[in-house]
mmCIF file of C-alpha atoms and ligand atoms in Angstrom:
data_model
loop_
_atom_site.group_PDB
_atom_site.id
_atom_site.type_symbol
_atom_site.label_atom_id
_atom_site.label_comp_id
_atom_site.label_asym_id
_atom_site.label_seq_id
_atom_site.Cartn_x
_atom_site.Cartn_y
_atom_site.Cartn_z
ATOM 1 C CA MET A 1 34.369 62.153 58.249
ATOM 2 C CA LYS A 2 32.151 60.729 55.444
ATOM 3 C CA GLU A 3 32.392 63.200 52.148
ATOM 4 C CA LYS A 4 30.356 62.074 48.816
ATOM 5 C CA TYR A 5 31.652 62.073 45.731
ATOM 6 C CA ILE A 6 30.321 61.869 41.901
ATOM 7 C CA GLY A 7 31.598 58.996 39.340
ATOM 8 C CA LEU A 8 30.876 59.097 36.213
ATOM 9 C CA MET A 9 32.184 56.661 33.703
ATOM 10 C CA SER A 10 31.438 56.016 29.602
ATOM 11 C CA GLY A 11 32.427 53.258 28.634
ATOM 12 C CA THR A 12 34.071 51.138 25.679
ATOM 13 C CA SER A 13 31.014 49.967 24.811
ATOM 14 C CA MET A 14 29.115 53.436 24.738
ATOM 15 C CA ASP A 15 26.058 51.629 25.746
ATOM 16 C CA ALA A 16 25.240 54.265 28.450
ATOM 17 C CA ILE A 17 26.567 57.024 30.570
ATOM 18 C CA ASP A 18 27.082 55.686 33.987
ATOM 19 C CA CYS A 19 26.580 58.325 37.320
ATOM 20 C CA VAL A 20 26.911 57.360 40.749
ATOM 21 C CA LEU A 21 26.266 59.449 43.926
ATOM 22 C CA VAL A 22 28.937 57.844 46.489
ATOM 23 C CA GLU A 23 29.631 58.795 49.741
ATOM 24 C CA PHE A 24 32.687 57.507 51.644
ATOM 25 C CA SER A 25 33.542 56.804 55.166
ATOM 26 C CA ASP A 26 37.118 56.458 55.113
ATOM 27 C CA THR A 27 37.406 54.142 51.654
ATOM 28 C CA THR A 28 34.276 51.974 52.450
ATOM 29 C CA PRO A 29 31.979 53.781 49.278
ATOM 30 C CA HIS A 30 28.419 53.890 49.964
ATOM 31 C CA VAL A 31 26.410 54.531 46.884
ATOM 32 C CA LEU A 32 23.407 56.670 47.630
ATOM 33 C CA ALA A 33 22.165 56.856 44.329
ATOM 34 C CA ALA A 34 22.496 55.702 40.406
ATOM 35 C CA SER A 35 21.692 56.300 36.929
ATOM 36 C CA GLN A 36 22.316 54.391 33.671
ATOM 37 C CA THR A 37 21.282 56.429 30.697
ATOM 38 C CA PRO A 38 21.058 55.201 27.348
ATOM 39 C CA ILE A 39 23.387 57.279 24.750
ATOM 40 C CA ASN A 40 21.456 58.526 21.952
ATOM 41 C CA GLU A 41 21.858 56.405 19.014
ATOM 42 C CA ASP A 42 22.315 59.054 16.828
ATOM 43 C CA VAL A 43 25.215 60.731 18.919
ATOM 44 C CA ARG A 44 26.689 56.972 19.606
ATOM 45 C CA ILE A 45 26.292 56.945 15.464
ATOM 46 C CA GLN A 46 28.781 60.105 15.465
ATOM 47 C CA LEU A 47 31.067 58.649 18.092
ATOM 48 C CA LEU A 48 31.520 54.883 16.678
ATOM 49 C CA ALA A 49 32.405 57.163 13.770
ATOM 50 C CA LEU A 50 34.764 59.154 15.247
ATOM 51 C CA CYS A 51 36.168 56.449 17.134
ATOM 52 C CA GLN A 52 36.755 54.772 13.920
ATOM 53 C CA GLY A 53 38.019 57.558 11.945
ATOM 54 C CA THR A 54 36.484 59.823 9.438
ATOM 55 C CA ASP A 55 36.511 63.273 7.388
ATOM 56 C CA SER A 56 36.501 66.665 9.256
ATOM 57 C CA GLU A 57 38.012 64.704 12.320
ATOM 58 C CA LEU A 58 38.612 67.998 14.608
ATOM 59 C CA GLU A 59 34.895 69.440 13.662
ATOM 60 C CA LYS A 60 33.461 66.602 14.739
ATOM 61 C CA LEU A 61 35.226 65.828 17.881
ATOM 62 C CA ALA A 62 35.077 69.573 19.091
ATOM 63 C CA ALA A 63 30.901 69.400 18.634
ATOM 64 C CA LEU A 64 30.921 65.983 20.889
ATOM 65 C CA ASP A 65 33.241 66.870 23.382
ATOM 66 C CA SER A 66 30.843 69.681 24.066
ATOM 67 C CA CYS A 67 28.215 67.928 23.727
ATOM 68 C CA LEU A 68 28.886 64.980 25.557
ATOM 69 C CA GLY A 69 29.989 67.173 28.414
ATOM 70 C CA ARG A 70 26.108 68.845 28.338
ATOM 71 C CA LEU A 71 24.965 65.030 28.440
ATOM 72 C CA PHE A 72 27.095 64.247 31.638
ATOM 73 C CA ALA A 73 26.537 67.760 33.170
ATOM 74 C CA GLN A 74 22.686 66.310 32.824
ATOM 75 C CA ASP A 75 22.674 63.120 34.591
ATOM 76 C CA ILE A 76 24.571 64.434 37.214
ATOM 77 C CA LEU A 77 22.039 67.444 37.452
ATOM 78 C CA LYS A 78 18.875 64.904 37.580
ATOM 79 C CA LEU A 79 20.122 62.831 39.809
ATOM 80 C CA LEU A 80 21.169 65.452 42.424
ATOM 81 C CA GLU A 81 17.829 66.700 42.034
ATOM 82 C CA SER A 82 15.896 63.050 42.472
ATOM 83 C CA THR A 83 17.718 62.255 46.125
ATOM 84 C CA GLY A 84 18.263 66.306 46.673
ATOM 85 C CA THR A 85 21.260 66.814 47.216
ATOM 86 C CA ASP A 86 22.742 70.711 47.498
ATOM 87 C CA PRO A 87 25.308 70.738 45.385
ATOM 88 C CA LYS A 88 28.014 72.785 47.805
ATOM 89 C CA THR A 89 27.926 69.357 49.278
ATOM 90 C CA VAL A 90 29.427 67.370 47.384
ATOM 91 C CA SER A 91 33.380 67.502 47.122
ATOM 92 C CA ALA A 92 34.064 66.493 42.965
ATOM 93 C CA ILE A 93 33.282 64.648 40.180
ATOM 94 C CA GLY A 94 35.204 61.964 38.524
ATOM 95 C CA SER A 95 34.790 62.271 35.241
ATOM 96 C CA HIS A 96 36.103 59.463 32.988
ATOM 97 C CA GLY A 97 34.723 60.870 29.892
ATOM 98 C CA GLN A 98 34.357 58.841 26.511
ATOM 99 C CA THR A 99 37.337 57.681 25.193
ATOM 100 C CA ILE A 100 38.123 58.428 21.420
ATOM 101 C CA ARG A 101 41.693 56.570 21.181
ATOM 102 C CA HIS A 102 43.884 55.246 23.307
ATOM 103 C CA TYR A 103 46.908 54.493 21.786
ATOM 104 C CA PRO A 104 49.291 52.826 24.689
ATOM 105 C CA PRO A 105 53.454 52.906 24.867
ATOM 106 C CA GLY A 106 54.114 50.756 21.457
ATOM 107 C CA SER A 107 51.490 51.988 19.394
ATOM 108 C CA THR A 108 52.585 52.812 16.388
ATOM 109 C CA LEU A 109 50.884 55.587 15.514
ATOM 110 C CA ALA A 110 51.439 57.421 19.289
ATOM 111 C CA ASN A 111 51.892 57.763 22.499
ATOM 112 C CA ASN A 112 48.202 59.154 23.755
ATOM 113 C CA SER A 113 44.502 58.551 25.102
ATOM 114 C CA ILE A 114 41.939 61.070 24.483
ATOM 115 C CA GLN A 115 38.636 61.094 26.585
ATOM 116 C CA ILE A 116 36.359 63.689 25.999
ATOM 117 C CA GLY A 117 33.067 65.348 27.499
ATOM 118 C CA ASP A 118 34.033 68.681 28.212
ATOM 119 C CA PRO A 119 34.665 69.001 32.315
ATOM 120 C CA ASN A 120 34.117 73.055 31.347
ATOM 121 C CA LEU A 121 30.717 72.379 30.606
ATOM 122 C CA ILE A 122 30.425 69.782 33.685
ATOM 123 C CA VAL A 123 32.078 72.325 36.519
ATOM 124 C CA ALA A 124 29.701 75.696 34.314
ATOM 125 C CA LEU A 125 26.190 73.510 34.671
ATOM 126 C CA THR A 126 26.272 71.998 38.147
ATOM 127 C CA ASP A 127 29.381 74.177 39.994
ATOM 128 C CA ILE A 128 30.666 70.694 41.229
ATOM 129 C CA THR A 129 35.072 70.784 41.551
ATOM 130 C CA THR A 130 35.477 68.271 38.677
ATOM 131 C CA VAL A 131 38.615 65.925 38.260
ATOM 132 C CA ALA A 132 38.612 64.543 34.608
ATOM 133 C CA ASP A 133 41.743 63.208 32.040
ATOM 134 C CA PHE A 134 42.659 60.728 34.736
ATOM 135 C CA ARG A 135 45.352 58.114 31.874
ATOM 136 C CA ARG A 136 47.664 60.806 30.396
ATOM 137 C CA ARG A 137 49.488 61.302 33.571
ATOM 138 C CA ASP A 138 50.522 57.765 33.940
ATOM 139 C CA MET A 139 51.283 57.481 30.610
ATOM 140 C CA ALA A 140 53.448 60.852 31.077
ATOM 141 C CA VAL A 141 55.462 58.690 33.714
ATOM 142 C CA GLY A 142 55.721 55.417 30.973
ATOM 143 C CA GLY A 143 52.458 53.834 31.763
ATOM 144 C CA GLN A 144 50.180 52.353 30.018
ATOM 145 C CA GLY A 145 47.243 55.148 31.463
ATOM 146 C CA ALA A 146 45.036 51.542 32.049
ATOM 147 C CA PRO A 147 44.077 49.744 33.574
ATOM 148 C CA LEU A 148 43.164 52.395 36.405
ATOM 149 C CA VAL A 149 40.098 50.824 38.452
ATOM 150 C CA PRO A 150 42.686 47.947 40.076
ATOM 151 C CA ALA A 151 43.738 50.927 42.557
ATOM 152 C CA PHE A 152 40.089 50.982 43.785
ATOM 153 C CA HIS A 153 40.134 47.011 43.541
ATOM 154 C CA ASN A 154 42.676 46.396 46.446
ATOM 155 C CA GLU A 155 41.540 49.378 48.179
ATOM 156 C CA VAL A 156 37.207 47.502 48.340
ATOM 157 C CA PHE A 157 37.984 43.764 47.390
ATOM 158 C CA ARG A 158 41.249 42.914 48.763
ATOM 159 C CA SER A 159 41.432 39.525 51.356
ATOM 160 C CA THR A 160 43.781 38.561 53.621
ATOM 161 C CA ALA A 161 41.926 34.883 53.476
ATOM 162 C CA LYS A 162 41.714 34.779 49.426
ATOM 163 C CA ASN A 163 43.847 34.899 46.481
ATOM 164 C CA ARG A 164 41.214 37.090 44.302
ATOM 165 C CA VAL A 165 40.697 38.385 41.036
ATOM 166 C CA ILE A 166 38.455 41.076 39.893
ATOM 167 C CA LEU A 167 37.131 40.293 36.052
ATOM 168 C CA ASN A 168 35.566 43.458 34.325
ATOM 169 C CA ILE A 169 33.855 42.584 31.431
ATOM 170 C CA GLY A 170 33.048 45.501 29.411
ATOM 171 C CA GLY A 171 33.470 46.672 25.665
ATOM 172 C CA ILE A 172 37.365 45.919 26.763
ATOM 173 C CA ALA A 173 37.267 43.057 29.707
ATOM 174 C CA ASN A 174 40.532 43.805 32.399
ATOM 175 C CA ILE A 175 41.533 41.482 35.243
ATOM 176 C CA THR A 176 43.209 42.647 38.727
ATOM 177 C CA ASN A 177 45.290 40.608 40.742
ATOM 178 C CA LEU A 178 44.549 40.534 44.616
ATOM 179 C CA PRO A 179 46.740 38.075 46.623
ATOM 180 C CA ARG A 180 45.998 37.695 50.137
ATOM 181 C CA ASP A 181 49.661 38.087 50.770
ATOM 182 C CA ALA A 182 49.814 41.782 51.649
ATOM 183 C CA ASP A 183 53.300 41.412 50.684
ATOM 184 C CA LYS A 184 53.057 40.854 47.564
ATOM 185 C CA LYS A 185 51.870 43.476 44.414
ATOM 186 C CA VAL A 186 48.656 44.064 42.538
ATOM 187 C CA SER A 187 48.809 43.274 39.037
ATOM 188 C CA GLY A 188 46.509 43.317 36.184
ATOM 189 C CA PHE A 189 46.269 44.316 32.323
ATOM 190 C CA ASP A 190 43.428 44.305 29.995
ATOM 191 C CA THR A 191 42.969 40.756 28.684
ATOM 192 C CA GLY A 192 41.150 41.828 25.380
ATOM 193 C CA PRO A 193 37.916 41.719 23.816
ATOM 194 C CA GLY A 194 35.250 42.077 26.193
ATOM 195 C CA ASN A 195 31.454 42.804 24.985
ATOM 196 C CA VAL A 196 32.841 45.063 21.964
ATOM 197 C CA LEU A 197 33.226 42.201 19.246
ATOM 198 C CA MET A 198 30.295 40.330 19.793
ATOM 199 C CA ASP A 199 28.435 43.790 20.223
ATOM 200 C CA ALA A 200 29.445 44.872 16.335
ATOM 201 C CA TRP A 201 28.398 41.441 14.951
ATOM 202 C CA VAL A 202 25.071 41.494 16.274
ATOM 203 C CA ALA A 203 24.927 45.083 14.980
ATOM 204 C CA LEU A 204 25.457 43.973 11.885
ATOM 205 C CA HIS A 205 23.474 40.382 12.031
ATOM 206 C CA LEU A 206 20.539 41.280 14.107
ATOM 207 C CA GLU A 207 18.758 44.804 15.378
ATOM 208 C CA ALA A 208 20.220 45.246 18.198
ATOM 209 C CA THR A 209 22.957 46.487 20.644
ATOM 210 C CA MET A 210 23.724 43.418 22.165
ATOM 211 C CA ASP A 211 23.425 39.661 22.194
ATOM 212 C CA SER A 212 20.994 39.633 25.241
ATOM 213 C CA ASP A 213 21.481 37.303 27.915
ATOM 214 C CA GLY A 214 23.971 35.747 25.598
ATOM 215 C CA ALA A 215 21.130 33.838 23.410
ATOM 216 C CA TRP A 216 21.963 34.060 20.332
ATOM 217 C CA GLY A 217 25.724 32.952 21.308
ATOM 218 C CA ALA A 218 24.433 30.384 23.000
ATOM 219 C CA SER A 219 22.368 29.154 20.137
ATOM 220 C CA GLY A 220 25.768 28.705 17.664
ATOM 221 C CA THR A 221 28.051 26.405 17.031
ATOM 222 C CA ILE A 222 32.016 27.505 18.287
ATOM 223 C CA ASN A 223 34.122 27.429 14.966
ATOM 224 C CA ARG A 224 37.346 25.356 16.275
ATOM 225 C CA PRO A 225 39.802 26.016 13.820
ATOM 226 C CA LEU A 226 38.520 30.374 13.646
ATOM 227 C CA LEU A 227 38.800 30.667 17.347
ATOM 228 C CA ALA A 228 42.553 29.305 17.325
ATOM 229 C CA LYS A 229 43.163 31.864 14.498
ATOM 230 C CA LEU A 230 41.566 34.571 16.291
ATOM 231 C CA LEU A 231 43.889 33.324 19.964
ATOM 232 C CA ASP A 232 46.838 33.777 17.370
ATOM 233 C CA ASP A 233 46.820 37.606 17.975
ATOM 234 C CA ALA A 234 50.180 38.800 19.490
ATOM 235 C CA TYR A 235 47.983 40.709 22.053
ATOM 236 C CA PHE A 236 47.234 37.720 24.254
ATOM 237 C CA THR A 237 50.312 36.475 24.623
ATOM 238 C CA ASN A 238 52.073 39.797 25.047
ATOM 239 C CA PRO A 239 53.365 40.292 28.524
ATOM 240 C CA PRO A 240 51.943 42.936 30.171
ATOM 241 C CA PRO A 241 51.437 45.760 31.389
ATOM 242 C CA LYS A 242 49.151 45.730 28.155
ATOM 243 C CA SER A 243 46.117 47.942 27.256
ATOM 244 C CA THR A 244 43.852 48.203 24.045
ATOM 245 C CA GLY A 245 40.892 49.503 22.779
ATOM 246 C CA ARG A 246 38.333 49.421 19.634
ATOM 247 C CA GLU A 247 40.742 50.639 17.591
ATOM 248 C CA TYR A 248 42.340 48.067 17.698
ATOM 249 C CA PHE A 249 39.867 44.844 18.085
ATOM 250 C CA ASN A 250 37.007 46.111 15.776
ATOM 251 C CA MET A 251 35.785 44.521 12.968
ATOM 252 C CA ASP A 252 38.502 45.244 11.076
ATOM 253 C CA TRP A 253 40.578 43.514 12.325
ATOM 254 C CA LEU A 254 37.779 40.472 12.529
ATOM 255 C CA ASN A 255 36.759 40.600 8.876
ATOM 256 C CA PRO A 256 40.088 39.557 7.214
ATOM 257 C CA LEU A 257 40.542 36.433 10.101
ATOM 258 C CA LEU A 258 36.939 35.551 9.289
ATOM 259 C CA ALA A 259 38.042 34.420 5.369
ATOM 260 C CA ASP A 260 37.942 31.184 4.847
ATOM 261 C CA HIS A 261 35.749 30.127 7.790
ATOM 262 C CA ALA A 262 32.466 29.454 6.335
ATOM 263 C CA SER A 263 30.609 29.446 9.229
ATOM 264 C CA THR A 264 26.261 30.714 10.261
ATOM 265 C CA ALA A 265 26.182 34.387 12.240
ATOM 266 C CA ALA A 266 25.111 32.683 15.408
ATOM 267 C CA ASP A 267 28.055 30.148 15.188
ATOM 268 C CA ILE A 268 30.534 33.292 14.754
ATOM 269 C CA GLN A 269 28.929 34.632 17.598
ATOM 270 C CA ALA A 270 29.415 31.989 19.660
ATOM 271 C CA THR A 271 32.969 32.152 18.843
ATOM 272 C CA LEU A 272 33.366 35.485 19.756
ATOM 273 C CA CYS A 273 31.857 34.990 22.858
ATOM 274 C CA GLU A 274 34.066 31.988 23.588
ATOM 275 C CA LEU A 275 37.061 34.140 22.540
ATOM 276 C CA THR A 276 35.769 36.406 25.279
ATOM 277 C CA ALA A 277 36.300 33.402 28.029
ATOM 278 C CA ILE A 278 39.230 31.249 27.219
ATOM 279 C CA SER A 279 41.854 34.819 26.512
ATOM 280 C CA ILE A 280 39.548 35.976 30.325
ATOM 281 C CA SER A 281 41.056 32.401 31.588
ATOM 282 C CA ASP A 282 44.474 32.068 30.191
ATOM 283 C CA ALA A 283 44.854 35.572 31.768
ATOM 284 C CA ILE A 284 44.164 34.330 35.068
ATOM 285 C CA GLU A 285 45.907 30.617 34.101
ATOM 286 C CA ASN A 286 49.023 32.642 33.192
ATOM 287 C CA TYR A 287 48.969 35.231 35.643
ATOM 288 C CA ALA A 288 46.943 34.686 38.669
ATOM 289 C CA PRO A 289 47.310 30.686 39.096
ATOM 290 C CA GLN A 290 46.841 31.122 42.544
ATOM 291 C CA THR A 291 43.331 32.918 42.652
ATOM 292 C CA ASP A 292 40.927 31.171 44.631
ATOM 293 C CA GLU A 293 38.035 33.396 44.017
ATOM 294 C CA ILE A 294 37.514 35.556 41.141
ATOM 295 C CA LEU A 295 34.889 38.707 41.557
ATOM 296 C CA ILE A 296 33.243 40.333 38.227
ATOM 297 C CA CYS A 297 31.919 43.308 37.296
ATOM 298 C CA GLY A 298 30.764 45.152 34.369
ATOM 299 C CA GLY A 299 27.523 44.486 31.551
ATOM 300 C CA GLY A 300 29.721 41.141 30.400
ATOM 301 C CA ILE A 301 28.277 39.658 33.689
ATOM 302 C CA HIS A 302 24.552 40.377 32.307
ATOM 303 C CA ASN A 303 25.528 38.072 29.412
ATOM 304 C CA LYS A 304 24.637 34.139 30.614
ATOM 305 C CA HIS A 305 26.404 32.144 27.990
ATOM 306 C CA LEU A 306 29.659 34.042 28.448
ATOM 307 C CA LEU A 307 29.293 33.296 32.101
ATOM 308 C CA ASP A 308 28.766 29.478 30.968
ATOM 309 C CA ARG A 309 31.526 29.756 29.238
ATOM 310 C CA LEU A 310 33.637 31.262 31.664
ATOM 311 C CA LYS A 311 32.690 28.358 34.183
ATOM 312 C CA THR A 312 33.537 25.279 32.389
ATOM 313 C CA HIS A 313 36.972 27.183 31.565
ATOM 314 C CA GLN A 314 37.610 28.053 35.505
ATOM 315 C CA THR A 315 35.985 24.777 37.387
ATOM 316 C CA GLN A 316 38.334 25.224 40.427
ATOM 317 C CA ARG A 317 37.279 28.867 41.395
ATOM 318 C CA SER A 318 34.722 30.136 42.434
ATOM 319 C CA LEU A 319 33.395 32.847 40.484
ATOM 320 C CA GLN A 320 31.202 35.544 42.122
ATOM 321 C CA SER A 321 29.494 38.838 41.181
ATOM 322 C CA THR A 322 30.640 41.884 42.900
ATOM 323 C CA MET A 323 27.273 42.271 44.108
ATOM 324 C CA ASP A 324 27.874 39.408 46.396
ATOM 325 C CA HIS A 325 30.950 41.962 47.897
ATOM 326 C CA GLY A 326 28.321 44.671 48.151
ATOM 327 C CA ILE A 327 28.848 46.859 44.868
ATOM 328 C CA ASP A 328 26.569 46.836 42.216
ATOM 329 C CA PRO A 329 28.630 45.287 38.975
ATOM 330 C CA ASP A 330 27.479 47.537 37.085
ATOM 331 C CA PHE A 331 28.441 50.787 38.719
ATOM 332 C CA VAL A 332 32.371 49.478 39.826
ATOM 333 C CA GLU A 333 33.820 51.285 37.142
ATOM 334 C CA ALA A 334 32.339 54.783 37.924
ATOM 335 C CA ILE A 335 32.528 54.311 42.024
ATOM 336 C CA ALA A 336 36.044 53.834 40.587
ATOM 337 C CA PHE A 337 36.548 57.398 39.270
ATOM 338 C CA ALA A 338 34.996 58.457 41.735
ATOM 339 C CA TRP A 339 36.842 57.522 44.448
ATOM 340 C CA LEU A 340 40.202 58.260 41.807
ATOM 341 C CA ALA A 341 38.632 61.788 41.976
ATOM 342 C CA LYS A 342 38.720 61.174 45.304
ATOM 343 C CA GLN A 343 42.480 60.678 45.815
ATOM 344 C CA THR A 344 43.534 63.674 43.301
ATOM 345 C CA LEU A 345 41.588 65.822 45.815
ATOM 346 C CA GLU A 346 43.741 64.986 48.674
ATOM 347 C CA GLY A 347 46.834 64.776 46.986
ATOM 348 C CA LYS A 348 47.140 60.956 46.746
ATOM 349 C CA PRO A 349 48.229 58.775 43.646
ATOM 350 C CA GLY A 350 45.419 57.026 41.590
ATOM 351 C CA ASN A 351 47.505 54.778 39.606
ATOM 352 C CA LEU A 352 48.993 51.393 40.080
ATOM 353 C CA PRO A 353 52.721 51.117 38.739
ATOM 354 C CA SER A 354 52.741 47.499 38.991
ATOM 355 C CA VAL A 355 49.895 47.279 36.693
ATOM 356 C CA THR A 356 49.969 50.296 34.170
ATOM 357 C CA GLY A 357 54.039 49.927 33.786
ATOM 358 C CA ALA A 358 54.315 53.706 34.907
ATOM 359 C CA ASP A 359 58.244 54.675 36.616
ATOM 360 C CA ARG A 360 56.195 55.919 39.647
ATOM 361 C CA PRO A 361 52.806 56.623 41.395
ATOM 362 C CA VAL A 362 51.109 60.055 40.475
ATOM 363 C CA ILE A 363 48.895 62.085 41.269
ATOM 364 C CA LEU A 364 46.086 61.501 38.218
ATOM 365 C CA GLY A 365 43.863 64.143 36.540
ATOM 366 C CA GLY A 366 43.352 67.895 35.745
ATOM 367 C CA ILE A 367 41.232 69.638 38.419
ATOM 368 C CA TYR A 368 38.567 72.216 37.205
ATOM 369 C CA MET A 369 37.764 73.679 40.607
ATOM 370 C CA ALA A 370 34.192 75.480 41.288
HETATM 371 N N1 ATP B 401 21.150 41.436 29.372
HETATM 372 C C1 ATP B 401 22.557 41.905 28.882
HETATM 373 N N2 ATP B 401 23.111 40.268 28.251
HETATM 374 C C2 ATP B 401 24.063 40.378 26.948
HETATM 375 N N3 ATP B 401 25.074 41.550 27.181
HETATM 376 C C3 ATP B 401 24.455 42.602 27.503
HETATM 377 C C4 ATP B 401 23.666 42.598 28.680
HETATM 378 N N4 ATP B 401 24.007 43.847 29.624
HETATM 379 C C5 ATP B 401 25.103 44.349 28.926
HETATM 380 N N5 ATP B 401 25.437 43.523 28.519
HETATM 381 C C6 ATP B 401 26.958 44.026 27.511
HETATM 382 O O1 ATP B 401 27.345 44.682 28.442
HETATM 383 C C7 ATP B 401 28.280 45.924 27.804
HETATM 384 C C8 ATP B 401 27.756 47.378 28.249
HETATM 385 O O2 ATP B 401 29.346 46.570 29.620
HETATM 386 P P1 ATP B 401 29.700 48.122 30.081
HETATM 387 O O3 ATP B 401 28.590 49.135 30.723
HETATM 388 O O4 ATP B 401 29.968 47.538 31.515
HETATM 389 O O5 ATP B 401 31.286 48.049 29.352
HETATM 390 P P2 ATP B 401 31.816 50.029 28.894
HETATM 391 O O6 ATP B 401 30.479 50.941 29.356
HETATM 392 O O7 ATP B 401 32.561 49.277 27.799
HETATM 393 O O8 ATP B 401 32.726 49.468 30.489
HETATM 394 P P3 ATP B 401 33.932 50.047 30.539
HETATM 395 O O9 ATP B 401 34.614 49.972 29.344
HETATM 396 O O10 ATP B 401 34.173 51.036 31.249
HETATM 397 O O11 ATP B 401 34.180 48.539 31.159
HETATM 398 C C9 ATP B 401 26.931 46.126 26.737
HETATM 399 O O12 ATP B 401 27.534 46.359 25.567
HETATM 400 C C10 ATP B 401 26.678 44.221 26.894
HETATM 401 O O13 ATP B 401 27.603 44.233 25.113
HETATM 402 MG MG1 MG B 402 28.961 50.432 29.865
#
C-alpha cells in the first residue's frame, strides 16, 4: 500500500529547512515534492546565540520554539499547496526539529538532546499528525540519540554485492557502515566536523555563510602542524558509539588551537577542509575497512574541494552520490525522518543499538495526533 509522509529537517548548519513529501510503498521512498527554505538571517543569528549560550535563555528558547514551529508548518503548507495535496491523505509528519543542545552520554553537563520547533503548532496549523522528539527515547535506554539515520540507510541503500558506507556531510559528518553480508551488523557514528567549522571560519572572514564549491579552501595551503594539532583531539580517536554537535566543534574549540600557528585565513580554511576529509577517511579506514563504495549525501557534497580531498584519501574506493542510487543527496536526512515517523506510527523501532549504543531497539518520538 502507498502511503504519504512528510519529513522535515533543519540540521546543525542552520542553512535551511528541508521539507519533503514522500510516498512509501513498502519501504522504497518516492519523493513527490521537496523544498529547501533558507532560514532568515535574523532567526539564524538568534538560534546561533541560543546554541552558544546567551542570557535569558529560557525566554529565548520559548520564543524560538514557537517561531520555528510556525516556520516548519508554513513550509509544509506551501509544499501541500504546490502539489495540490489534501492534508488528509498524509499519514504523518516526521519533524526532527532544530537541535540547540546535544549532550550525549559521557558529557559533563547533562545527558540530553534538545530539539525545538513546537510540534503542537505544526499539528494545529497543518492538521496532520506529527512525530517529533526522536532522539531522547534512544538516550533514555542508554544510547547516544544519534546518529538516527543509519536505520533508514540500511533500509534503502544496503547491497548484497558491495560493502557500502553512507557518508552524510552536514554540519557534522556521520558514516553508516552497511556490510554486504546480511549477518553482519550495521555500525555508524559521527566522525566529527563536516561543514560546521568551515562555515564558522567563512562567516568570520568573508561576507558569506559557506565556502561556495570550496573555492576559498582550494586557494589555501594545508598547515600540516596545525592539522596534526586539530586531529589530536580525543574525539577523533574515541571508539564508537559517539556523537557530537556544534556545542563541541565551534570557534571556542578552534581558537585556542590556532594560537601559535601563523597562517593566512585561506590556509586555515584549507586546513579545516582537510580536517573534515581526513577524519572521515580515518573513520572509514578504522571502522569500515572492507568498504567498496562510499555513497555521499548532505550539503558537503557540493564542496568540490572537499570531494577532491576525500578522493585523494580514498583512491581504492568508488565515491558516488546517493543520487546515483535514486535519492537526492540534499534530502536524504529529511526523507529519513519521514521514514522514522512511519516506523513510529507502525509501532516499529527506529534506532539501531549497534550504532547508538542503546540497550535495545525502541520506538522513537512523541506522537502529536491530529
Ligand atoms: N555549493 C556549496 N559549496 C560548498 N558548501 C556547500 C554548498 N552547498 C552546501 N554546502 C554546505 O553544506 C551545508 C549544509 O549541509 P546540510 O544541509 O546537509 O547540513 P545540516 O543542515 O547541518 O544537516 P544535518 O545536520 O542534518 O546533517 C552548508 O552549511 C554548507 O557548508
Ligand atoms: Mg541543512
